[in-house]
mmCIF file of C-alpha atoms in Angstrom:
data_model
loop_
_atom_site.group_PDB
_atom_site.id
_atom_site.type_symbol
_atom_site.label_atom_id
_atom_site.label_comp_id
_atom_site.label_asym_id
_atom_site.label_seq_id
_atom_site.Cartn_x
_atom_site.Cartn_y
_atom_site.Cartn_z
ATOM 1 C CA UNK A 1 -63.570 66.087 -128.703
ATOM 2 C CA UNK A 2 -60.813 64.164 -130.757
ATOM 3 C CA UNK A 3 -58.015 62.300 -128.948
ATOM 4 C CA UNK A 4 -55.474 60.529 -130.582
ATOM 5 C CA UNK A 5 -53.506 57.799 -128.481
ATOM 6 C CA UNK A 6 -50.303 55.812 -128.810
ATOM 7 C CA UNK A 7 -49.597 53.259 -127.061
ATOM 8 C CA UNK A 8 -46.072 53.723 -125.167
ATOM 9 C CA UNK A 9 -43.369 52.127 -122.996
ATOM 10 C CA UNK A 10 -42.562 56.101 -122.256
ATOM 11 C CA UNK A 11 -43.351 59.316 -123.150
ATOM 12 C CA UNK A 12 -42.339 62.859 -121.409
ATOM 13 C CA UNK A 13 -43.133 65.953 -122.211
ATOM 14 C CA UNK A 14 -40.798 69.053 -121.866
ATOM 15 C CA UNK A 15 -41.205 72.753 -121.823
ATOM 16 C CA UNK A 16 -38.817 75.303 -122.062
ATOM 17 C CA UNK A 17 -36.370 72.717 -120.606
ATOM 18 C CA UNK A 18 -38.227 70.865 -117.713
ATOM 19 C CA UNK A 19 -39.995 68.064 -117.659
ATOM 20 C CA UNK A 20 -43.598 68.810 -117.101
ATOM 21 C CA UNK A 21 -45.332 65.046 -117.198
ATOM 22 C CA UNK A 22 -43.269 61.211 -117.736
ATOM 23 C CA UNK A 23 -44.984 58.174 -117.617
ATOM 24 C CA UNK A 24 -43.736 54.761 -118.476
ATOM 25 C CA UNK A 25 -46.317 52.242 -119.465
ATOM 26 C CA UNK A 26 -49.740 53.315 -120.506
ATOM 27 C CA UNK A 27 -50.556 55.946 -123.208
ATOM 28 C CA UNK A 28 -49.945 59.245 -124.629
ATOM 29 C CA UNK A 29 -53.261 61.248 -125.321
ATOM 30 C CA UNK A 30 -53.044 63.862 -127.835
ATOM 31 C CA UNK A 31 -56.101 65.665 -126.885
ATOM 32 C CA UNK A 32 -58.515 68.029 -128.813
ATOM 33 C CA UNK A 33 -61.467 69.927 -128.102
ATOM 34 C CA UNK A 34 -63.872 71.017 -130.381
ATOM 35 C CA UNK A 35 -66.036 73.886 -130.236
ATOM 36 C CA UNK A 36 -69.527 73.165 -128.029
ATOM 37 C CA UNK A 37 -67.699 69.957 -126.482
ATOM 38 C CA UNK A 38 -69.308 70.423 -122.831
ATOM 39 C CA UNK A 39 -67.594 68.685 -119.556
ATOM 40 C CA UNK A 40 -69.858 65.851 -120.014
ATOM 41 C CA UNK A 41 -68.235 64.957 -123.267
ATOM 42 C CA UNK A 42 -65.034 64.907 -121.963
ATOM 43 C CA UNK A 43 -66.345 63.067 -119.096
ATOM 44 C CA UNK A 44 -67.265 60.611 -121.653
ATOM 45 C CA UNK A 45 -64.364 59.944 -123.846
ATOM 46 C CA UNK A 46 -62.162 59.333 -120.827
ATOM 47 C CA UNK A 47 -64.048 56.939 -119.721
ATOM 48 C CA UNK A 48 -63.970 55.127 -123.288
ATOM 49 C CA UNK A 49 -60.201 55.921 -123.058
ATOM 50 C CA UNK A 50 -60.351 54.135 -119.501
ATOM 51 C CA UNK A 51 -61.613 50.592 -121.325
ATOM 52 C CA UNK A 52 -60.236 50.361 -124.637
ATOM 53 C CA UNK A 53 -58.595 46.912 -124.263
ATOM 54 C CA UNK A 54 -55.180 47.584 -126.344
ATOM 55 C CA UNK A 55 -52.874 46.181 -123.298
ATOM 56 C CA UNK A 56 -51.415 42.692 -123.841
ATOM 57 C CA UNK A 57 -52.629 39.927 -121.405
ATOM 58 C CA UNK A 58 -50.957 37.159 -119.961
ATOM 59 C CA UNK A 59 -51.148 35.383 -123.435
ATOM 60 C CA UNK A 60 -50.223 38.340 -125.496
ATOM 61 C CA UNK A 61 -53.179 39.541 -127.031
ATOM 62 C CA UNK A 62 -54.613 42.953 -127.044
ATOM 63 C CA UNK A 63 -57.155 42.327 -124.017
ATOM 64 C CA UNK A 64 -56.559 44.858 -120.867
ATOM 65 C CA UNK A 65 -57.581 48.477 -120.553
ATOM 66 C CA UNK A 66 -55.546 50.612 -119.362
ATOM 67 C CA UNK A 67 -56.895 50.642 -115.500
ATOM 68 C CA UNK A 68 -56.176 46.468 -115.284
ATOM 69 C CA UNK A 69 -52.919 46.843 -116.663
ATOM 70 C CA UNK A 70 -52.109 49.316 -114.484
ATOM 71 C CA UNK A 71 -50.477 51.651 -116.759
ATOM 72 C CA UNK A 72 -50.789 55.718 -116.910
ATOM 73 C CA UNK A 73 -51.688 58.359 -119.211
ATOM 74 C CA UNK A 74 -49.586 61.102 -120.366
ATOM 75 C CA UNK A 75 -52.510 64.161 -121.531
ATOM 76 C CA UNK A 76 -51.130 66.786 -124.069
ATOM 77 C CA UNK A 77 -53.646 69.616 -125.426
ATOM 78 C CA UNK A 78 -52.862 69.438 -129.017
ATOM 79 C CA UNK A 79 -55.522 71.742 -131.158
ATOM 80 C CA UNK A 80 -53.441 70.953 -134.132
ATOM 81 C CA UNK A 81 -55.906 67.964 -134.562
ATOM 82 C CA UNK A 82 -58.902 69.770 -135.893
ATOM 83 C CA UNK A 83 -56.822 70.614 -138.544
ATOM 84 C CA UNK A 84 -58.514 71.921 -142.029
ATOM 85 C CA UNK A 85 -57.213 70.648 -144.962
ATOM 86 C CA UNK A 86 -59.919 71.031 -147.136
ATOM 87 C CA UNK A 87 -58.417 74.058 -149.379
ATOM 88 C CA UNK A 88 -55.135 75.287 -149.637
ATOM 89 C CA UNK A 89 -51.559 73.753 -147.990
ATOM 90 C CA UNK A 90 -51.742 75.772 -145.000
ATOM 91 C CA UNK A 91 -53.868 73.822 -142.292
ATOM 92 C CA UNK A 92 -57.108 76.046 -140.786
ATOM 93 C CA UNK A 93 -57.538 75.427 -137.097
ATOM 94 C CA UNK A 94 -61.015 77.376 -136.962
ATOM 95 C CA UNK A 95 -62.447 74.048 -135.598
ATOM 96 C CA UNK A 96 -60.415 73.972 -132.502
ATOM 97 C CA UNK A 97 -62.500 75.197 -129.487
ATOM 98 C CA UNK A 98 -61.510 78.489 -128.461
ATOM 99 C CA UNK A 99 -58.507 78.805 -126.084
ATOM 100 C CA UNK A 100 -60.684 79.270 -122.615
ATOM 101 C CA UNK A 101 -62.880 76.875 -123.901
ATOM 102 C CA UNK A 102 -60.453 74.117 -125.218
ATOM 103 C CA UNK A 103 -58.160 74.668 -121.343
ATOM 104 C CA UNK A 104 -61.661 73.717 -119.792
ATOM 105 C CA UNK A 105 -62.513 71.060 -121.830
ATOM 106 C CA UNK A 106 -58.537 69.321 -121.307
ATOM 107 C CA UNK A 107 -59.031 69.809 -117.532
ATOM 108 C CA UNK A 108 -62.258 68.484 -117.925
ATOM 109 C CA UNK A 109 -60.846 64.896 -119.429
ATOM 110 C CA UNK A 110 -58.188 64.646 -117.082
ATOM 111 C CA UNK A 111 -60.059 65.130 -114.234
ATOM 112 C CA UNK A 112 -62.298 62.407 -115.216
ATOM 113 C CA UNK A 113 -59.168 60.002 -116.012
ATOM 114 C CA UNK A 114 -58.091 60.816 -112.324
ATOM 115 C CA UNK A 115 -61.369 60.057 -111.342
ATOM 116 C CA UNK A 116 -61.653 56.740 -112.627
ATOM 117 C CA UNK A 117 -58.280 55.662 -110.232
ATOM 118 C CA UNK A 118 -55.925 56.211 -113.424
ATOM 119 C CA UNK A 119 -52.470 58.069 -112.895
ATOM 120 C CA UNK A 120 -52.367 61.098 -115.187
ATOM 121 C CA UNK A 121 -49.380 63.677 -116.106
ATOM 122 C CA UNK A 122 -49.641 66.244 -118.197
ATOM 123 C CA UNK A 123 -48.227 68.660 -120.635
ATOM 124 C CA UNK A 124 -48.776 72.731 -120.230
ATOM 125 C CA UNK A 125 -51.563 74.036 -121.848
ATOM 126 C CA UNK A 126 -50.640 76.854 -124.696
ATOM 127 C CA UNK A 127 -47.174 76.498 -124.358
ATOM 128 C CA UNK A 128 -44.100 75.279 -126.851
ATOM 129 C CA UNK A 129 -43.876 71.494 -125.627
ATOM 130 C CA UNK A 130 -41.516 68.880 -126.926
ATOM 131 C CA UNK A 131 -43.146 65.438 -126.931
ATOM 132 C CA UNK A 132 -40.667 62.252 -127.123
ATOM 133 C CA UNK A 133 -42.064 59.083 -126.477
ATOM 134 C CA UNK A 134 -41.683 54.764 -127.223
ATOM 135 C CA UNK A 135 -44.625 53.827 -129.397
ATOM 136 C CA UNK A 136 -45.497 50.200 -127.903
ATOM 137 C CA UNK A 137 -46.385 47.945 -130.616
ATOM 138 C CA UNK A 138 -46.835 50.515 -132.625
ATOM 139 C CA UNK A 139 -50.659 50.934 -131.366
ATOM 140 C CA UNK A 140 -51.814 54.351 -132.496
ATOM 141 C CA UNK A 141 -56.021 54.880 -132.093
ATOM 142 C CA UNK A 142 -58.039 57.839 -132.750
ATOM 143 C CA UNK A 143 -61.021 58.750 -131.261
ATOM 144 C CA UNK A 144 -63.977 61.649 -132.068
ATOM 145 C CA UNK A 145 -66.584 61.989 -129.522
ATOM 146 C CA UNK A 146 -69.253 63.062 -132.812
#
């Protein structure tokens, strides 16, 4: 599973004109999964998600996860990021979990982000989605579960 996050005063998602998930503080979650990623793996990078300290504390420095700073995530299913780049200028998405497989997994790491007390919204799986959103800092991590 890959996730890419981004720290963000706001972020929304829209599709097809409505908003489908807004958060304010917390972090955007560009998520990714990869084929054979099994619930426990997304299990498992939310809850590294849940304690990477990149909130500021009371004396500014990166210290707080995102469950003590009391911020929420904003999930989007984005299969764009096992993009293959290897050959050719037209990106291969052959290691993207299939589509079944990929709307489990993304259920999968939200439920477990829900679990662990944090407020979640989401995108729509599969559909056209515009993203906007405040990068905070700008604090942009990635993360692969391999």
């Amino acid at each position: 599973m890959r996730v890419l996050l981004q720290r963000v005063s706001e972020a929304r998602v829209t599709v097809e004109g409505r908003v489908t998930g807004k958060i304010g503080p917390g972090l955007l979650a560009l998520v990714c999964a990869m084929p054979g990623d099994r619930p426990e793996d997304a299990a498992k990078m939310a809850a590294r998600v849940a304690k990477l300290r990149i909130f500021r504390d009371e004396a500014g420095r990166m210290n707080l996860p995102v469950t003590e700073a009391g911020n929420a995530i904003l999930a989007v299913s984005q299969f764009t990021l096992a993009a293959d780049l290897r050959t050719g200028n037209r990106p291969g998405f052959s290691r993207a979990a299939p589509p079944e497989e990929a709307e489990a997994r993304y259920e999968d790491f939200c439920a477990a982000l829900r679990d662990l007390g944090i407020t979640v919204a989401t995108g729509e799986f599969a559909a056209e989605m515009q993203v906007a959103l405040v990068n905070d800092g700008p604090v942009t991590i990635w993360m692969d579960s391999s």
